[in-house]
XYZ file of C-alpha atoms in Angstrom:
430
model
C 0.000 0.000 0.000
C 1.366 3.124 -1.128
C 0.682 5.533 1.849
C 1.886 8.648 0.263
C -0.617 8.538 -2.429
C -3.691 8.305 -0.098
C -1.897 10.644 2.098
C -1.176 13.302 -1.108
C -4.938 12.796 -2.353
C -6.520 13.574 1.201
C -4.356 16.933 1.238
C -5.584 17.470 -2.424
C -9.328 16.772 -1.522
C -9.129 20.602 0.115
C -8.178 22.679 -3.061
C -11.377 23.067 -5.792
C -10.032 21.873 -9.099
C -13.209 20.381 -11.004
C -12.437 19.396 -14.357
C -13.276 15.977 -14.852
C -10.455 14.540 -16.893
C -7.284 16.202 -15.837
C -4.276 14.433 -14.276
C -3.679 14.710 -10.537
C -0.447 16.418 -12.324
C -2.387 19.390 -13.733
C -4.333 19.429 -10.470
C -0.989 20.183 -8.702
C 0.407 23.151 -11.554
C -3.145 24.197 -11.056
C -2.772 24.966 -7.128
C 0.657 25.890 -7.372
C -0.150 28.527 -10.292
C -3.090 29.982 -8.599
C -2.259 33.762 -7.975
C -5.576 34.365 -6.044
C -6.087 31.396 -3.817
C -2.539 32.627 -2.514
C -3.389 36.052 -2.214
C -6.669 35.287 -0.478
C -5.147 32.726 1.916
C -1.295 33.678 2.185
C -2.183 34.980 5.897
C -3.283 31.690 7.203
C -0.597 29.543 8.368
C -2.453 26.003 7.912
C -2.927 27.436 4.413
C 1.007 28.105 3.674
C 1.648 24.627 5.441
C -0.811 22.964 3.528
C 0.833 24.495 -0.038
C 4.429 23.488 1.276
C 3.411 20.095 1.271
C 1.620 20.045 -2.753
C 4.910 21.875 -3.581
C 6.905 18.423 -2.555
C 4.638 16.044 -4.239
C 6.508 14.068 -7.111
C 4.419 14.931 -9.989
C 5.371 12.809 -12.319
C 3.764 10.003 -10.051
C 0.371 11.669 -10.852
C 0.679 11.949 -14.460
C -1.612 8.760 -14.981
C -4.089 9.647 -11.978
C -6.880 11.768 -13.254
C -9.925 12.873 -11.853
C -12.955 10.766 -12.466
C -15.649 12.678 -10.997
C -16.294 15.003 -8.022
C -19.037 15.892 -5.737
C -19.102 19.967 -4.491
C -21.999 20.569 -1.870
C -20.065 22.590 0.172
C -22.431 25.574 0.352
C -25.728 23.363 1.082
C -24.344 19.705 3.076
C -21.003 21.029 3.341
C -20.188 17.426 1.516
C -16.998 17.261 -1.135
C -15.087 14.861 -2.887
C -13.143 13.937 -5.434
C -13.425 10.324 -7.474
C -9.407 9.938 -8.907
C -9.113 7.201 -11.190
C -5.736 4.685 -11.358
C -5.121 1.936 -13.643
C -6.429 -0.861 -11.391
C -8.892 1.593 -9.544
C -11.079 4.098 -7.784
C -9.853 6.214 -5.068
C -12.654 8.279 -3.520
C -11.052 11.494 -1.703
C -13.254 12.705 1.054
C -12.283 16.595 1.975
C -12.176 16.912 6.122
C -13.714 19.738 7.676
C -12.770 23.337 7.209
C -11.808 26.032 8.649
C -14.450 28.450 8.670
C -14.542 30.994 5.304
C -13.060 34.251 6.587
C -13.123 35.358 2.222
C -16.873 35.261 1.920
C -18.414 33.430 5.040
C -21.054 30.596 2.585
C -19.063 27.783 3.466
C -17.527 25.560 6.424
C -20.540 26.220 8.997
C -21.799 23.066 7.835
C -19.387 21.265 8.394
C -19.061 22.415 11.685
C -22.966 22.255 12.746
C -22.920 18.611 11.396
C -19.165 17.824 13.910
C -21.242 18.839 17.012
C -24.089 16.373 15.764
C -21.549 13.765 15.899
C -22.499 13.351 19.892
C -25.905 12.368 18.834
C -26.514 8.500 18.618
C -27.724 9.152 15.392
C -26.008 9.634 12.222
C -24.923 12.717 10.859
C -26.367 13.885 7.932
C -23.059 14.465 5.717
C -23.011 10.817 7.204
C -25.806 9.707 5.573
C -26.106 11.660 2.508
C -22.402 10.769 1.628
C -23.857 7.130 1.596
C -26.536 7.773 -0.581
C -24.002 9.501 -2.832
C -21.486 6.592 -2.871
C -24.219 4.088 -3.257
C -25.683 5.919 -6.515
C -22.777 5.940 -8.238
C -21.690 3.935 -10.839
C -18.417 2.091 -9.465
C -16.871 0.038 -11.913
C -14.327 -1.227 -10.503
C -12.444 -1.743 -7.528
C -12.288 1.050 -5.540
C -10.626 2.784 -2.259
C -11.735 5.519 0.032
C -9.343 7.737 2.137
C -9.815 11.427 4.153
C -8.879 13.575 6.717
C -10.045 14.526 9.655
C -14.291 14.572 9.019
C -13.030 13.314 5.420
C -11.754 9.949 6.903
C -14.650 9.532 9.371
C -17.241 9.969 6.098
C -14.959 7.378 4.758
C -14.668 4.761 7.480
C -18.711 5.244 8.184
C -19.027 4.801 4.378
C -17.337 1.646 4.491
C -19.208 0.191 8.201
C -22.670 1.119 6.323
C -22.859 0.278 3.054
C -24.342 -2.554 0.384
C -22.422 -5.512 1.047
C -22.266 -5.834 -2.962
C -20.441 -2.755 -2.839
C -18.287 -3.563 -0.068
C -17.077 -7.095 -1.906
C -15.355 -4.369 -4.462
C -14.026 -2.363 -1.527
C -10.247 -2.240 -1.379
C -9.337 -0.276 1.189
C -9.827 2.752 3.541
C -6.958 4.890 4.846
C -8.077 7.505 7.031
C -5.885 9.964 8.864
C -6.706 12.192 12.609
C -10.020 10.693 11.993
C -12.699 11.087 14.683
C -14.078 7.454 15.293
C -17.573 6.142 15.152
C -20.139 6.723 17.821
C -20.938 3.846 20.313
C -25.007 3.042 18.905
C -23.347 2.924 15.219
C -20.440 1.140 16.411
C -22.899 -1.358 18.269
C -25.144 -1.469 15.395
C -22.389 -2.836 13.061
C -20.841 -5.493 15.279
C -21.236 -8.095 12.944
C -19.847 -6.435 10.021
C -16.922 -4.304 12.227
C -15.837 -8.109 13.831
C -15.117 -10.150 10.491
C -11.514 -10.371 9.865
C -12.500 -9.815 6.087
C -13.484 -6.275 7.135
C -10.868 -5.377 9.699
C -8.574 -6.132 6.775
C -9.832 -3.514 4.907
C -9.178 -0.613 7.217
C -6.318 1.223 7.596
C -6.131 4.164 10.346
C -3.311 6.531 10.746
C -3.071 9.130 14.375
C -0.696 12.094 14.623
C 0.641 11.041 18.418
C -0.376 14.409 19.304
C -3.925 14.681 17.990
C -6.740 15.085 19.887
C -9.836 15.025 17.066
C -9.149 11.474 16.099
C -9.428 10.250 20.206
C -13.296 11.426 20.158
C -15.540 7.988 20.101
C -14.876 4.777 19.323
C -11.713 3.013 17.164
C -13.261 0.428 14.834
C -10.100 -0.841 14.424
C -6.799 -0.233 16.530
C -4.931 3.212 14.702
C -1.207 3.072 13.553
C 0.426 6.170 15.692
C 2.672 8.226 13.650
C 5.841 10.032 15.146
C 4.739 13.882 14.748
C 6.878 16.266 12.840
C 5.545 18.850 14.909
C 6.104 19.981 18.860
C 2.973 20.109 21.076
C 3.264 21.765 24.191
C 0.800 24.674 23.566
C -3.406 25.170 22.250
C -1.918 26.553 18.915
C 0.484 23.686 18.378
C -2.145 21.050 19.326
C -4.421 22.867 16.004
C -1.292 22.219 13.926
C -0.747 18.827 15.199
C -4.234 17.803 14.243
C -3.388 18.776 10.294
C -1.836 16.950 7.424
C 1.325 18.938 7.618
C 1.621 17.638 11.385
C 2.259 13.897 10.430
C 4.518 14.821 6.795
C 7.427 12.336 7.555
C 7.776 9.761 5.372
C 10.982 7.406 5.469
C 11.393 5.359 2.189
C 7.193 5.888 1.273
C 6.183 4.621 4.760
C 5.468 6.487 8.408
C 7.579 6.364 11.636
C 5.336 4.920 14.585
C 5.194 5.139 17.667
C 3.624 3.399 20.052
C 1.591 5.321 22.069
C -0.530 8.744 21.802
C 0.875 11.467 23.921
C -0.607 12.731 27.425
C -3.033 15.567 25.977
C -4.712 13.470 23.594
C -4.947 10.622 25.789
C -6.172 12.630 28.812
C -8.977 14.283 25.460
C -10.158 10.124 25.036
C -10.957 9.592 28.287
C -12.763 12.734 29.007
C -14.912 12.388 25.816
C -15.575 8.700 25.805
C -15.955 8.591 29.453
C -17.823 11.234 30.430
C -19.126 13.702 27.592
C -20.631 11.011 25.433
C -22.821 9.717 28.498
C -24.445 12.979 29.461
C -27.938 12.991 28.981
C -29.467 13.473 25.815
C -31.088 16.721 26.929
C -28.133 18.216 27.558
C -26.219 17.008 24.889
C -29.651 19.084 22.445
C -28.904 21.838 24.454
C -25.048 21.261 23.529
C -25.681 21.048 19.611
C -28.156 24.147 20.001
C -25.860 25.749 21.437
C -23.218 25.054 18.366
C -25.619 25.737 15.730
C -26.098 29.267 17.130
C -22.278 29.969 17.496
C -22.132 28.964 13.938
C -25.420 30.991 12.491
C -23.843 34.054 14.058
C -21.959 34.799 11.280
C -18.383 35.363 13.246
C -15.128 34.369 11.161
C -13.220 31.779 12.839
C -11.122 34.238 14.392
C -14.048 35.795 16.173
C -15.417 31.986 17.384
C -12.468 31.624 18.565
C -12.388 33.869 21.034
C -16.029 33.273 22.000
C -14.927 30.082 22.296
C -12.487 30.415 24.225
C -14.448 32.701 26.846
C -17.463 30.368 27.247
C -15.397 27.313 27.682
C -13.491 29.450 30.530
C -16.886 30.200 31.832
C -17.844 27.057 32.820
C -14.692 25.131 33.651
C -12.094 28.248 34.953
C -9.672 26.578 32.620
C -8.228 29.572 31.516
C -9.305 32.073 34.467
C -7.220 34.844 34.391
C -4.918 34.035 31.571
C -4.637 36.662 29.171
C -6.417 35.611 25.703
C -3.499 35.916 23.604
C -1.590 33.831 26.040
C -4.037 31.031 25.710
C -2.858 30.101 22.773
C 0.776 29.620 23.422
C 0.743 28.725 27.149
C 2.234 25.395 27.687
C -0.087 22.708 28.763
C 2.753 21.994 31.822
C 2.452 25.939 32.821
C -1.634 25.546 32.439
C -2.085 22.197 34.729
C 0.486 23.767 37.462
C -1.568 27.314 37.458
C -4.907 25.504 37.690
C -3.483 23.045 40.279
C -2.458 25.728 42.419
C -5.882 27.794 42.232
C -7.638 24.546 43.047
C -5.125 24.173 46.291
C -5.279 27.930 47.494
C -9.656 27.764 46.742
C -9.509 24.300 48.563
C -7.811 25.437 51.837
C -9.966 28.648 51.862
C -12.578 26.177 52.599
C -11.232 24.549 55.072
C -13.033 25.321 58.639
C -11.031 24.123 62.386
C -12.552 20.576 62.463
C -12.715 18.326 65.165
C -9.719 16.408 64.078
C -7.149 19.740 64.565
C -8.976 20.752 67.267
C -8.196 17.771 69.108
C -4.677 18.239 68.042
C -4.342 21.820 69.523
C -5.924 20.567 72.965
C -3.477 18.115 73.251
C -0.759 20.333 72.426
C -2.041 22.769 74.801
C -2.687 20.445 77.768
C 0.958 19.111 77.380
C 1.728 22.260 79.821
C 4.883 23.270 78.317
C 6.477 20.229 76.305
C 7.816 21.110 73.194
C 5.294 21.933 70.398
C 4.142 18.983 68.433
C 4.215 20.778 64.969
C 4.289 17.097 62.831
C 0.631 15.948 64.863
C -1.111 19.489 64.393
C 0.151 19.150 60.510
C -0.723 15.989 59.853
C -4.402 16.276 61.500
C -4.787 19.164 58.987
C -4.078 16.495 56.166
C -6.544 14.278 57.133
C -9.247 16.946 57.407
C -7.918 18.291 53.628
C -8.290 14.721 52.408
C -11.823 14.538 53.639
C -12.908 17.452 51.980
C -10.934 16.961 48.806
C -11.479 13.408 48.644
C -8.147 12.244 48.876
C -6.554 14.339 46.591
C -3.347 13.995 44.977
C -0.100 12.692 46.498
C 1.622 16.564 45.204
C -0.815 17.468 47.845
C 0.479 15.899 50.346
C 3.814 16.625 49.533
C 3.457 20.391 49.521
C 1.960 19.995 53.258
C 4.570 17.870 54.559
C 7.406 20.925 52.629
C 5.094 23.540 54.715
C 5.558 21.212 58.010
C 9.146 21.415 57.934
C 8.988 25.100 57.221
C 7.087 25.415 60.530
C 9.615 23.844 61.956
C 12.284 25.425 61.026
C 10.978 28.530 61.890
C 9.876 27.795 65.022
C 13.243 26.361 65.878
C 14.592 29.563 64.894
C 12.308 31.423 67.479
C 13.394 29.205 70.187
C 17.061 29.937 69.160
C 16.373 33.868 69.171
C 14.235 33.525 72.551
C 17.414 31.450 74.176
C 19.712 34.047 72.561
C 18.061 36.795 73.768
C 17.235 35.379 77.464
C 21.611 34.562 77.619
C 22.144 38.079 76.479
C 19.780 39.370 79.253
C 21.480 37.147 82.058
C 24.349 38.147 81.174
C 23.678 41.640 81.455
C 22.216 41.310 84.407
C 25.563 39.984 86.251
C 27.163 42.692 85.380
């Protein structure tokens, strides 16, 4: 399997180039000669990232790839794709999700309505109409499907759905940072998902450090790919999730790895654990919520912010953090700010209980023995762990670093008093 050319088609699937007929060659000279889609997009990074990669595609690889047919319903569904067309057979190119259209605002709120809708336990419907689209096609031959992002889910739930006559010519799907399928589809198609036959046709590719793909559930175990990007910010973890993020090819075929990193791991287990199970009132409310961030007409920039703001709203993620330093702030700087806010709100609470009180009457019935810092201390950890529900061992750690700091400066009181009370004898022998 030549994972370069699924990979170079998927990034293709985003550029409009409908003439039926033309070589995946001329579709390249075609981006890479287009004056105005430069000059409208040259200020967008992905966009610049995005055309890097098309400008290192080996053309002459593409010279006998042409384009069969294409579907364009990006302004109604939101729905695109190409049909390419190989000697031994047909490659359908699904285009992911966009950003949203900052040029002329028709397009790319679909896409991101229908993404939200994705929570529902029913299907989308660029889910379902890409079926019907598929299905009433003529396929002649053997064919493949591949996509990005939205663009490989559409594929994968293509392939889990449809006409088993049309799945006997399936091939193959490659997918890439695809979202998975939701748990009542994935239940739904537990027959066909378990055959071997089927499993054999699936092919699933995750940047180590994206998050989009973790959302719902694998239908087959993903390949992890060493990223050619760093992650350690919000802004890097966008780039991470994008073609350009997983570029690295060593002699036509990815480096793994075995493992997601911590951010997109700690992104599964939230989603699949405990957003996918709220109720299904709240998760309307959610998607209403969605669809009127996206009929506001705001550019993406604007969302983002709003975003950004609602999200600190209800979770104090990014409570008092400067907006533009949201972006870049490291996720290491972000977990030790919010772990300290949760420690200093945490001990506000915290009210003498019967457990340090006890502790200071012993202390104070002991009628002049030495202060018994470590019991006071540790009877305020037990009443912290009650109320925090046995909180982290970092916890506990900082306590037991503020013990011996009460110790040490008590010790250095006695050793002042005792100074002081020499100095005075002295004096007073004089």
């Amino acid at each position: 399997m030549d994972e370069e050319l699924f990979f170079d088609l998927s990034l293709l699937s985003y550029f409009n180039c409908y003439r039926v007929g033309s070589s995946v060659h001329e579709f390249i000279n075609d981006i890479l000669n287009d004056e105005k889609l430069y000059h409208d997009y040259e200020s967008l990074d992905y966009f610049l990232m995005n055309l890097e990669l098309v400008k290192t595609m080996n053309q002459e690889k593409y010279k006998d790839i042409y384009i069969r047919d294409y579907v364009d319903d990006n302004v109604e569904s939101g729905v695109v794709y190409y049909v390419f067309e190989t000697k031994e057979q047909l490659i359908f190119a699904f285009r992911g999700s966009e950003p949203l259209d900052d040029i002329d605002h028709t397009t790319a709120w679909q896409d991101w309505s229908d993404n939200f809708r994705m929570f529902l336990p029913e299907p989308t419907y660029q889910q379902i109409y890409t079926l019907h689209l598929v299905q009433s096609m003529n396929i002649d031959k053997p064919f493949s499907m591949t996509g990005h992002s939205k663009g490989g889910n559409l594929a994968l739930y293509c392939a889990l759905t449809m006409r088993q006559d049309l799945l006997d010519q399936l091939q193959q799907v490659v997918a890439f940072n695809a979202p998975g399928i939701t748990k009542e589809i994935f239940d739904l198609y537990k027959e066909r998902r378990e055959t071997l036959e089927f499993q054999n046709k699936l092919l699933i590719f995750e940047n180590e450090n994206d998050c989009v793909s973790s959302f719902f559930e694998h239908i087959k175990e993903p390949i992890y790919i060493q990223s050619s990007l760093s992650c350690n910010n919000l802004e890097q973890l966008y780039h991470n999730h994008n073609l350009y993020g997983m570029k690295d090819f060593r002699n036509h075929a990815y480096v793994t790895v075995e493992k997601k990193t911590a951010v997109p791991m700690a992104v599964y287990y939230f989603v699949n654990n405990f957003f996918v199970n709220l109720k299904s009132t709240h998760l309307q409310n959610l998607v209403k919520r969605m669809d009127d961030y996206f009929d506001s007409g705001l550019s993406m920039f604007e969302l983002y912010r709003v975003f950004i703001y609602h999200i600190s709203k209800y979770t104090n993620l990014f409570e008092d953090i400067d907006y533009e330093e949201i972006k870049t702030i490291t996720f290491q700087d972000l977990m030790e700010r919010r772990k300290s806010k949760i420690i200093l709100d945490k001990v506000k609470q915290i009210q003498p209980k019967d457990a340090i009180k006890k502790a200071v009457d012993r202390v104070v019935n002991n009628h002049g023995n030495d202060l018994n810092i470590h019991e006071i201390t540790q009877a305020f950890i037990n009443n912290y762990e009650l109320l925090v529900n046995k909180t982290s061992q970092n916890i506990q750690e900082l306590i037991v670093q503020n013990n011996e700091m009460i110790r040490h400066a008590i010790e250095e009181i006695r050793q002042r008093k005792k100074g002081e009370n020499e100095t005075e004898q002295a004096d007073s022998l004089k």
